[in-house]
């Protein structure tokens, strides 16, 4: 059995999108992104677990509630596991079957997908019981260091889809251009559109839809 | 024979990096990025051609000078070609052997690598004589449309390394974290370093080195 664990905080997520989505919309949008990721981890044959900071139900994954910080919750989850675990963020809705398969098919003990700006968007570790995560800051470097210290062989997965975490207004461009799931539909429904001005692609919103 | 063509403008490139590099430094840095790309296209067995807006010599590629805009120069270059061509930008120094091989090994008639924000970082077209490029704006969509209109089968290549074009200060983070070539060495020599503040990774420069 291979696990996918997705950390999730249902309340007031993605505050850097406040300029374009209301709190309620950000909460709904975050759930859309989460469900896009769950659909892919399930299709890749993984046993998907939602690691939530509070009670929260989704259709296609078991929820484990831990009212802890990201690192503390994940490390608590990992400490009991002797089976391979894919840690995957809930805000990478461009994840698709091929990219996730590339991660979990690694020949190495450990595979990592960097996020833009030094972050970590996914980690696959075959023997997680000794591993611990250290998110925030340049976590990509920290995770590589931790895996090295444990003598693990390391694979860095080269995927635009998985490296694209959605934090800021301009990140929505990528969902509109490359997304195929619920998150893209949600943005379209809310009137969030591409705008091309002076050769640069940005995001605009039909104002009457902004609640 | 498969060609790689790299458009290049030697004078005053990468103006959005003016906040951290002087004009002379930007010109030198652009040449480092270019040479990183040339090294990879050559190692992938491609016949690399530099398509420059003015006279410019590099060690490991032939230069063709066309004092034209990006689209005009590339379309002029393509119009005479009956052999496969990889169009690849000079500002994607994270390009490596594996990612470029993935592009040129496509089973499709046409492969494209999106840049962030709707751009196009690389195009591989097996029969370029009918194809034309249309850069600027949401060129990713335009190139897909053009290929579709020509009845070409289309492959979108999923690579963080190739999708990362270097335009802005924060893009330099990716070179320092994931780069292996001359561009990374150049930044290090110039005292451009990672800075981690409040959990976010950015770029700082030892001020005494900023000419």
CSV table of C-alpha atoms in Angstrom, one decimal:
chain,number,residue,atom,x,y,z
A,1,UNK,CA,0.0,0.0,0.0
A,2,UNK,CA,1.4,3.4,-1.0
A,3,UNK,CA,-0.1,6.5,0.7
A,4,UNK,CA,-0.7,9.9,-0.6
A,5,UNK,CA,-1.0,12.5,2.2
A,6,UNK,CA,-2.3,15.9,1.5
A,7,UNK,CA,-2.0,18.6,4.3
A,8,UNK,CA,-5.0,20.9,4.3
A,9,UNK,CA,-6.2,24.0,6.2
A,10,UNK,CA,-9.9,24.7,5.4
A,11,UNK,CA,-10.2,28.1,7.0
A,12,UNK,CA,-9.1,31.3,5.3
A,13,UNK,CA,-6.6,29.8,2.9
A,14,UNK,CA,-4.6,31.5,0.1
A,15,UNK,CA,-4.7,35.0,1.6
A,16,UNK,CA,-2.5,36.3,-1.2
A,17,UNK,CA,-5.5,35.8,-3.5
A,18,UNK,CA,-7.6,38.3,-1.5
A,19,UNK,CA,-7.1,40.8,-4.2
A,20,UNK,CA,-9.3,38.8,-6.5
A,21,UNK,CA,-11.3,36.3,-4.4
A,22,UNK,CA,-13.3,36.8,-1.2
A,23,UNK,CA,-12.6,34.6,1.8
A,24,UNK,CA,-15.6,32.4,1.0
A,25,UNK,CA,-14.4,32.1,-2.6
A,26,UNK,CA,-10.9,31.3,-1.5
A,27,UNK,CA,-12.2,28.6,0.7
A,28,UNK,CA,-14.3,27.1,-2.1
A,29,UNK,CA,-11.4,27.5,-4.6
A,30,UNK,CA,-9.0,25.7,-2.2
A,31,UNK,CA,-11.4,22.8,-2.0
A,32,UNK,CA,-11.5,22.7,-5.8
A,33,UNK,CA,-7.7,22.5,-6.0
A,34,UNK,CA,-7.7,19.9,-3.3
A,35,UNK,CA,-10.2,17.7,-5.1
A,36,UNK,CA,-8.2,18.1,-8.3
A,37,UNK,CA,-5.2,16.7,-6.5
A,38,UNK,CA,-7.2,13.9,-4.8
A,39,UNK,CA,-8.6,12.8,-8.1
A,40,UNK,CA,-5.1,12.4,-9.5
A,41,UNK,CA,-3.6,10.6,-6.5
A,42,UNK,CA,-6.5,8.2,-6.5
A,43,UNK,CA,-6.2,7.6,-10.2
A,44,UNK,CA,-2.5,6.8,-9.7
A,45,UNK,CA,-3.6,4.0,-7.3
A,46,UNK,CA,-2.6,5.7,-4.1
A,47,UNK,CA,-4.4,5.5,-0.8
A,48,UNK,CA,-5.2,9.1,-0.3
A,49,UNK,CA,-5.3,10.7,3.2
A,50,UNK,CA,-6.3,14.2,3.9
A,51,UNK,CA,-4.4,15.6,6.9
A,52,UNK,CA,-6.6,18.4,8.0
A,53,UNK,CA,-6.2,21.0,10.8
A,54,UNK,CA,-9.9,20.5,11.6
A,55,UNK,CA,-12.9,18.3,10.8
A,56,UNK,CA,-13.4,18.3,7.1
A,57,UNK,CA,-15.0,15.8,4.8
A,58,UNK,CA,-14.2,15.1,1.2
A,59,UNK,CA,-15.7,12.4,-1.0
A,60,UNK,CA,-12.7,10.4,-2.2
A,61,UNK,CA,-10.2,10.4,0.7
A,62,UNK,CA,-10.1,9.5,4.4
A,63,UNK,CA,-9.6,12.5,6.7
A,64,UNK,CA,-7.2,12.5,9.6
A,65,UNK,CA,-7.5,15.6,11.9
A,66,UNK,CA,-4.4,17.0,13.6
A,67,UNK,CA,-4.7,20.5,15.1
A,68,UNK,CA,-1.0,21.0,14.6
A,69,UNK,CA,1.4,23.0,12.3
A,70,UNK,CA,2.3,21.7,8.9
A,71,UNK,CA,5.6,20.1,10.0
A,72,UNK,CA,4.3,18.7,13.2
A,73,UNK,CA,1.3,17.1,11.7
A,74,UNK,CA,3.2,15.6,8.8
A,75,UNK,CA,6.0,14.3,11.1
A,76,UNK,CA,3.4,12.7,13.4
A,77,UNK,CA,1.8,11.1,10.4
A,78,UNK,CA,5.1,9.8,9.0
A,79,UNK,CA,6.5,8.5,12.3
A,80,UNK,CA,4.1,5.6,12.3
A,81,UNK,CA,4.5,4.6,8.6
A,82,UNK,CA,6.6,1.7,7.2
A,83,UNK,CA,5.1,2.0,3.8
A,84,UNK,CA,6.0,4.5,1.0
A,85,UNK,CA,4.3,7.9,1.3
A,86,UNK,CA,3.8,10.6,-1.2
A,87,UNK,CA,3.4,14.0,0.5
A,88,UNK,CA,1.7,16.3,-1.9
A,89,UNK,CA,0.5,19.8,-1.5
A,90,UNK,CA,-3.2,20.7,-2.0
A,91,UNK,CA,-2.5,23.8,-4.1
A,92,UNK,CA,-0.9,22.2,-7.2
A,93,UNK,CA,-4.1,21.6,-9.3
A,94,UNK,CA,-2.1,21.1,-12.5
A,95,UNK,CA,-0.9,17.8,-11.1
A,96,UNK,CA,-1.8,15.1,-13.7
A,97,UNK,CA,-1.5,11.3,-13.9
A,98,UNK,CA,1.8,11.3,-15.8
A,99,UNK,CA,3.6,13.7,-13.5
A,100,UNK,CA,2.5,11.9,-10.3
A,101,UNK,CA,3.4,8.6,-11.9
A,102,UNK,CA,6.9,9.9,-12.6
A,103,UNK,CA,7.3,10.8,-8.9
A,104,UNK,CA,6.1,7.5,-7.5
A,105,UNK,CA,8.0,5.4,-10.1
A,106,UNK,CA,11.4,6.7,-9.0
A,107,UNK,CA,14.2,4.2,-8.7
A,108,UNK,CA,15.6,6.2,-5.8
A,109,UNK,CA,14.7,6.0,-2.1
A,110,UNK,CA,13.5,9.6,-2.2
A,111,UNK,CA,12.0,11.9,-4.8
A,112,UNK,CA,11.3,15.6,-4.5
A,113,UNK,CA,9.5,18.1,-6.6
A,114,UNK,CA,10.6,21.7,-6.0
A,115,UNK,CA,8.1,24.5,-5.9
A,116,UNK,CA,9.0,27.8,-7.3
A,117,UNK,CA,11.1,30.0,-5.0
A,118,UNK,CA,12.8,27.2,-3.0
A,119,UNK,CA,9.7,25.4,-1.7
A,120,UNK,CA,8.7,21.8,-1.8
A,121,UNK,CA,5.5,20.7,-3.6
A,122,UNK,CA,5.8,17.0,-3.3
A,123,UNK,CA,8.0,14.4,-1.6
A,124,UNK,CA,8.0,10.6,-2.1
A,125,UNK,CA,9.8,8.6,0.4
A,126,UNK,CA,9.9,4.8,0.4
A,127,UNK,CA,10.8,4.4,4.0
A,128,UNK,CA,9.3,7.3,5.8
A,129,UNK,CA,9.6,6.2,9.4
A,130,UNK,CA,13.1,7.8,9.8
A,131,UNK,CA,12.4,10.8,7.6
A,132,UNK,CA,11.1,14.2,8.8
A,133,UNK,CA,9.8,17.2,6.9
A,134,UNK,CA,10.9,20.8,7.4
A,135,UNK,CA,8.7,23.1,5.4
A,136,UNK,CA,8.9,26.9,5.1
A,137,UNK,CA,11.9,28.9,3.8
A,138,UNK,CA,14.2,27.1,1.4
A,139,UNK,CA,12.6,23.8,2.2
A,140,UNK,CA,13.8,22.2,-1.0
A,141,UNK,CA,17.4,22.4,0.2
A,142,UNK,CA,16.4,21.3,3.7
A,143,UNK,CA,14.6,18.2,2.4
A,144,UNK,CA,17.6,17.3,0.2
A,145,UNK,CA,19.9,17.6,3.2
A,146,UNK,CA,17.7,15.5,5.4
A,147,UNK,CA,17.5,12.7,2.8
A,148,UNK,CA,21.2,12.9,2.3
A,149,UNK,CA,21.9,12.6,6.0
A,150,UNK,CA,19.8,9.5,6.0
A,151,UNK,CA,21.9,8.0,3.2
A,152,UNK,CA,18.9,8.0,0.8
A,153,UNK,CA,19.4,8.1,-3.0
A,154,UNK,CA,17.7,11.2,-4.3
A,155,UNK,CA,15.7,12.0,-7.4
A,156,UNK,CA,14.6,15.5,-8.3
A,157,UNK,CA,11.5,15.4,-10.6
A,158,UNK,CA,11.4,17.9,-13.4
A,159,UNK,CA,7.7,18.9,-13.8
A,160,UNK,CA,6.2,22.3,-14.5
A,161,UNK,CA,2.8,21.0,-13.6
A,162,UNK,CA,3.9,19.8,-10.1
A,163,UNK,CA,6.2,22.8,-9.5
A,164,UNK,CA,3.4,25.3,-10.1
A,165,UNK,CA,1.8,26.0,-6.7
A,166,UNK,CA,-1.0,28.5,-6.7
A,167,UNK,CA,-0.4,31.4,-4.3
A,168,UNK,CA,-0.7,34.7,-6.1
A,169,UNK,CA,-2.9,36.4,-8.6
A,170,UNK,CA,-0.6,35.8,-11.6
A,171,UNK,CA,-0.4,32.0,-10.7
A,172,UNK,CA,-4.1,31.8,-11.8
A,173,UNK,CA,-2.9,32.3,-15.4
A,174,UNK,CA,-1.4,28.8,-15.3
A,175,UNK,CA,-4.7,27.3,-14.2
A,176,UNK,CA,-6.6,29.0,-16.9
A,177,UNK,CA,-4.0,28.0,-19.5
A,178,UNK,CA,-3.1,24.5,-18.4
A,179,UNK,CA,-5.8,23.4,-16.0
A,180,UNK,CA,-8.3,20.7,-16.8
A,181,UNK,CA,-10.2,20.2,-13.5
A,182,UNK,CA,-12.5,21.8,-10.9
A,183,UNK,CA,-10.2,24.7,-10.1
A,184,UNK,CA,-10.3,25.9,-13.7
A,185,UNK,CA,-14.1,25.5,-13.8
A,186,UNK,CA,-14.4,27.4,-10.6
A,187,UNK,CA,-12.4,30.4,-11.9
A,188,UNK,CA,-14.3,30.5,-15.1
A,189,UNK,CA,-17.6,30.4,-13.2
A,190,UNK,CA,-16.4,33.3,-11.1
A,191,UNK,CA,-15.5,35.4,-14.2
A,192,UNK,CA,-11.8,35.2,-13.7
A,193,UNK,CA,-10.2,35.6,-17.1
A,194,UNK,CA,-6.9,36.1,-18.9
A,195,UNK,CA,-6.1,39.6,-19.9
A,196,UNK,CA,-3.4,40.4,-22.3
A,197,UNK,CA,-2.0,43.9,-22.1
A,198,UNK,CA,1.2,45.2,-23.7
A,199,UNK,CA,2.2,41.7,-24.5
A,200,UNK,CA,2.0,40.5,-20.9
A,201,UNK,CA,-0.6,38.0,-19.8
A,202,UNK,CA,-2.4,38.7,-16.6
A,203,UNK,CA,-5.7,38.1,-14.8
A,204,UNK,CA,-8.8,40.2,-14.7
A,205,UNK,CA,-12.2,39.7,-13.3
A,206,UNK,CA,-15.7,40.8,-14.4
A,207,UNK,CA,-16.3,43.1,-11.5
A,208,UNK,CA,-20.0,42.3,-11.2
A,209,UNK,CA,-19.1,38.8,-10.2
A,210,UNK,CA,-16.7,39.8,-7.4
A,211,UNK,CA,-18.8,39.2,-4.3
B,1,UNK,CA,20.2,16.9,-39.4
B,2,UNK,CA,18.2,18.5,-36.6
B,3,UNK,CA,18.7,22.2,-35.9
B,4,UNK,CA,18.5,24.1,-32.7
B,5,UNK,CA,17.9,27.8,-33.3
B,6,UNK,CA,18.4,30.2,-30.4
B,7,UNK,CA,17.3,33.9,-31.0
B,8,UNK,CA,19.5,36.4,-29.3
B,9,UNK,CA,19.8,40.1,-28.8
B,10,UNK,CA,23.2,41.0,-27.4
B,11,UNK,CA,22.5,44.7,-26.5
B,12,UNK,CA,20.8,45.7,-23.2
B,13,UNK,CA,19.0,42.5,-22.5
B,14,UNK,CA,16.9,41.5,-19.5
B,15,UNK,CA,16.0,45.1,-18.5
B,16,UNK,CA,13.8,43.8,-15.7
B,17,UNK,CA,17.0,42.7,-13.9
B,18,UNK,CA,18.2,46.3,-13.8
B,19,UNK,CA,17.4,46.4,-10.1
B,20,UNK,CA,20.2,44.0,-9.4
B,21,UNK,CA,22.6,43.9,-12.4
B,22,UNK,CA,24.1,46.8,-14.3
B,23,UNK,CA,23.7,46.9,-18.1
B,24,UNK,CA,27.2,45.4,-18.7
B,25,UNK,CA,26.5,42.7,-16.2
B,26,UNK,CA,23.1,41.9,-17.8
B,27,UNK,CA,24.9,41.6,-21.1
B,28,UNK,CA,27.5,39.3,-19.6
B,29,UNK,CA,24.9,37.3,-17.7
B,30,UNK,CA,22.8,36.9,-20.9
B,31,UNK,CA,25.8,35.4,-22.6
B,32,UNK,CA,26.3,33.0,-19.8
B,33,UNK,CA,22.7,31.8,-20.0
B,34,UNK,CA,23.1,31.5,-23.8
B,35,UNK,CA,26.2,29.4,-23.4
B,36,UNK,CA,24.5,27.2,-20.9
B,37,UNK,CA,21.7,26.6,-23.5
B,38,UNK,CA,24.2,26.0,-26.4
B,39,UNK,CA,26.1,23.5,-24.3
B,40,UNK,CA,22.9,21.4,-23.8
B,41,UNK,CA,21.6,21.6,-27.4
B,42,UNK,CA,25.1,20.6,-28.6
B,43,UNK,CA,25.2,17.7,-26.1
B,44,UNK,CA,21.8,16.6,-27.4
B,45,UNK,CA,23.4,16.2,-30.9
B,46,UNK,CA,21.7,19.3,-32.4
B,47,UNK,CA,23.2,21.6,-35.0
B,48,UNK,CA,23.0,24.8,-33.0
B,49,UNK,CA,22.5,28.1,-34.8
B,50,UNK,CA,22.5,31.5,-33.0
B,51,UNK,CA,20.0,33.8,-34.6
B,52,UNK,CA,21.4,37.2,-33.6
B,53,UNK,CA,20.1,40.7,-34.1
B,54,UNK,CA,23.7,41.8,-34.8
B,55,UNK,CA,27.2,40.4,-35.3
B,56,UNK,CA,28.0,38.2,-32.3
B,57,UNK,CA,30.4,35.3,-31.9
B,58,UNK,CA,30.1,32.3,-29.7
B,59,UNK,CA,32.5,29.4,-29.5
B,60,UNK,CA,30.2,26.4,-30.1
B,61,UNK,CA,27.5,27.6,-32.5
B,62,UNK,CA,27.2,29.2,-36.0
B,63,UNK,CA,25.8,32.7,-36.0
B,64,UNK,CA,23.2,33.9,-38.4
B,65,UNK,CA,22.6,37.7,-38.3
B,66,UNK,CA,19.2,39.1,-39.0
B,67,UNK,CA,18.4,42.6,-38.0
B,68,UNK,CA,14.7,41.8,-37.6
B,69,UNK,CA,12.2,41.3,-34.8
B,70,UNK,CA,11.9,38.0,-33.0
B,71,UNK,CA,9.0,36.7,-35.1
B,72,UNK,CA,10.3,38.0,-38.4
B,73,UNK,CA,13.8,36.5,-37.9
B,74,UNK,CA,12.5,33.1,-36.8
B,75,UNK,CA,10.0,32.9,-39.6
B,76,UNK,CA,12.6,33.8,-42.2
B,77,UNK,CA,14.9,31.1,-40.7
B,78,UNK,CA,12.1,28.5,-40.7
B,79,UNK,CA,10.8,29.2,-44.2
B,80,UNK,CA,13.8,27.6,-45.8
B,81,UNK,CA,14.0,24.5,-43.6
B,82,UNK,CA,12.8,21.0,-44.5
B,83,UNK,CA,14.5,19.4,-41.5
B,84,UNK,CA,13.3,19.3,-37.9
B,85,UNK,CA,14.0,22.5,-35.9
B,86,UNK,CA,14.1,23.1,-32.1
B,87,UNK,CA,13.5,26.8,-31.4
B,88,UNK,CA,14.8,27.4,-27.9
B,89,UNK,CA,15.1,30.6,-25.9
B,90,UNK,CA,18.4,31.8,-24.7
B,91,UNK,CA,17.1,32.7,-21.2
B,92,UNK,CA,16.3,29.2,-19.9
B,93,UNK,CA,19.7,28.2,-18.4
B,94,UNK,CA,18.2,25.4,-16.3
B,95,UNK,CA,17.7,23.4,-19.6
B,96,UNK,CA,19.5,20.1,-19.2
B,97,UNK,CA,20.1,17.0,-21.4
B,98,UNK,CA,17.1,15.1,-20.1
B,99,UNK,CA,14.6,17.8,-20.6
B,100,UNK,CA,15.8,18.7,-24.1
B,101,UNK,CA,15.9,15.1,-25.1
B,102,UNK,CA,12.3,14.7,-23.9
B,103,UNK,CA,11.3,17.6,-26.3
B,104,UNK,CA,13.1,16.3,-29.4
B,105,UNK,CA,12.1,12.7,-28.8
B,106,UNK,CA,8.4,13.4,-29.1
B,107,UNK,CA,6.3,11.1,-31.2
B,108,UNK,CA,4.2,14.1,-32.3
B,109,UNK,CA,4.7,16.5,-35.3
B,110,UNK,CA,5.0,19.4,-32.9
B,111,UNK,CA,6.1,19.8,-29.3
B,112,UNK,CA,5.9,22.9,-27.2
B,113,UNK,CA,7.2,23.9,-23.8
B,114,UNK,CA,5.2,26.7,-22.2
B,115,UNK,CA,6.9,29.4,-20.3
B,116,UNK,CA,5.3,30.8,-17.1
B,117,UNK,CA,2.6,33.4,-17.8
B,118,UNK,CA,1.5,32.1,-21.2
B,119,UNK,CA,4.7,32.4,-23.1
B,120,UNK,CA,6.6,29.8,-25.1
B,121,UNK,CA,10.1,28.7,-24.1
B,122,UNK,CA,10.7,26.0,-26.8
B,123,UNK,CA,9.1,24.6,-29.9
B,124,UNK,CA,10.1,21.5,-31.8
B,125,UNK,CA,8.6,21.1,-35.2
B,126,UNK,CA,9.5,18.3,-37.5
B,127,UNK,CA,8.4,20.0,-40.7
B,128,UNK,CA,9.0,23.7,-40.1
B,129,UNK,CA,8.6,25.0,-43.7
B,130,UNK,CA,4.8,25.6,-43.2
B,131,UNK,CA,5.0,26.6,-39.6
B,132,UNK,CA,5.3,30.1,-38.4
B,133,UNK,CA,5.9,31.5,-34.9
B,134,UNK,CA,3.9,34.2,-33.2
B,135,UNK,CA,5.7,35.3,-30.0
B,136,UNK,CA,4.5,37.9,-27.4
B,137,UNK,CA,1.3,37.8,-25.4
B,138,UNK,CA,-0.2,34.4,-24.8
B,139,UNK,CA,2.0,32.8,-27.4
B,140,UNK,CA,1.5,29.3,-26.0
B,141,UNK,CA,-2.1,29.4,-27.1
B,142,UNK,CA,-1.2,31.0,-30.4
B,143,UNK,CA,1.4,28.3,-31.2
B,144,UNK,CA,-1.0,25.5,-30.3
B,145,UNK,CA,-3.6,27.1,-32.6
B,146,UNK,CA,-1.1,27.4,-35.5
B,147,UNK,CA,0.0,23.8,-35.1
B,148,UNK,CA,-3.6,22.6,-35.0
B,149,UNK,CA,-4.5,24.6,-38.1
B,150,UNK,CA,-1.7,22.8,-39.9
B,151,UNK,CA,-3.1,19.4,-38.7
B,152,UNK,CA,0.0,18.6,-36.7
B,153,UNK,CA,-0.2,16.3,-33.7
B,154,UNK,CA,0.8,18.2,-30.6
B,155,UNK,CA,2.8,17.3,-27.5
B,156,UNK,CA,3.1,19.7,-24.5
B,157,UNK,CA,6.3,18.9,-22.6
B,158,UNK,CA,6.0,19.1,-18.8
B,159,UNK,CA,9.4,20.5,-17.6
B,160,UNK,CA,10.1,22.9,-14.8
B,161,UNK,CA,13.6,23.4,-16.0
B,162,UNK,CA,12.5,24.4,-19.5
B,163,UNK,CA,9.5,26.4,-18.4
B,164,UNK,CA,11.7,28.6,-16.1
B,165,UNK,CA,12.7,31.6,-18.2
B,166,UNK,CA,14.7,34.2,-16.3
B,167,UNK,CA,13.2,37.7,-16.5
B,168,UNK,CA,12.9,39.1,-13.0
B,169,UNK,CA,14.9,39.3,-9.8
B,170,UNK,CA,13.1,36.5,-8.1
B,171,UNK,CA,13.7,34.2,-11.1
B,172,UNK,CA,17.4,34.2,-10.1
B,173,UNK,CA,16.4,32.1,-7.0
B,174,UNK,CA,15.8,29.2,-9.4
B,175,UNK,CA,19.3,29.5,-11.0
B,176,UNK,CA,21.0,29.6,-7.6
B,177,UNK,CA,19.0,26.6,-6.4
B,178,UNK,CA,18.8,24.5,-9.5
B,179,UNK,CA,21.5,25.8,-11.9
B,180,UNK,CA,24.7,23.9,-12.7
B,181,UNK,CA,26.3,26.1,-15.4
B,182,UNK,CA,27.9,29.4,-16.2
B,183,UNK,CA,24.9,31.5,-15.2
B,184,UNK,CA,25.0,30.2,-11.7
B,185,UNK,CA,28.8,30.8,-11.5
B,186,UNK,CA,28.3,34.3,-12.8
B,187,UNK,CA,25.8,35.2,-10.2
B,188,UNK,CA,27.9,33.7,-7.4
B,189,UNK,CA,30.9,35.7,-8.6
B,190,UNK,CA,28.9,38.8,-8.6
B,191,UNK,CA,27.8,38.2,-5.0
B,192,UNK,CA,24.1,37.5,-5.8
B,193,UNK,CA,22.9,35.3,-3.0
B,194,UNK,CA,19.7,33.7,-1.6
B,195,UNK,CA,18.1,35.5,1.2
B,196,UNK,CA,15.5,33.9,3.4
B,197,UNK,CA,13.3,36.4,5.3
B,198,UNK,CA,10.0,35.5,7.1
B,199,UNK,CA,10.0,32.1,5.5
B,200,UNK,CA,10.2,33.5,1.9
B,201,UNK,CA,13.2,33.0,-0.3
B,202,UNK,CA,14.5,36.0,-2.2
B,203,UNK,CA,17.7,37.4,-3.7
B,204,UNK,CA,20.2,39.8,-2.1
B,205,UNK,CA,23.5,41.2,-3.3
B,206,UNK,CA,26.6,42.1,-1.4
B,207,UNK,CA,26.3,45.9,-2.2
B,208,UNK,CA,30.1,46.4,-2.6
B,209,UNK,CA,30.0,44.2,-5.6
B,210,UNK,CA,27.2,46.1,-7.4
B,211,UNK,CA,29.2,48.1,-10.0
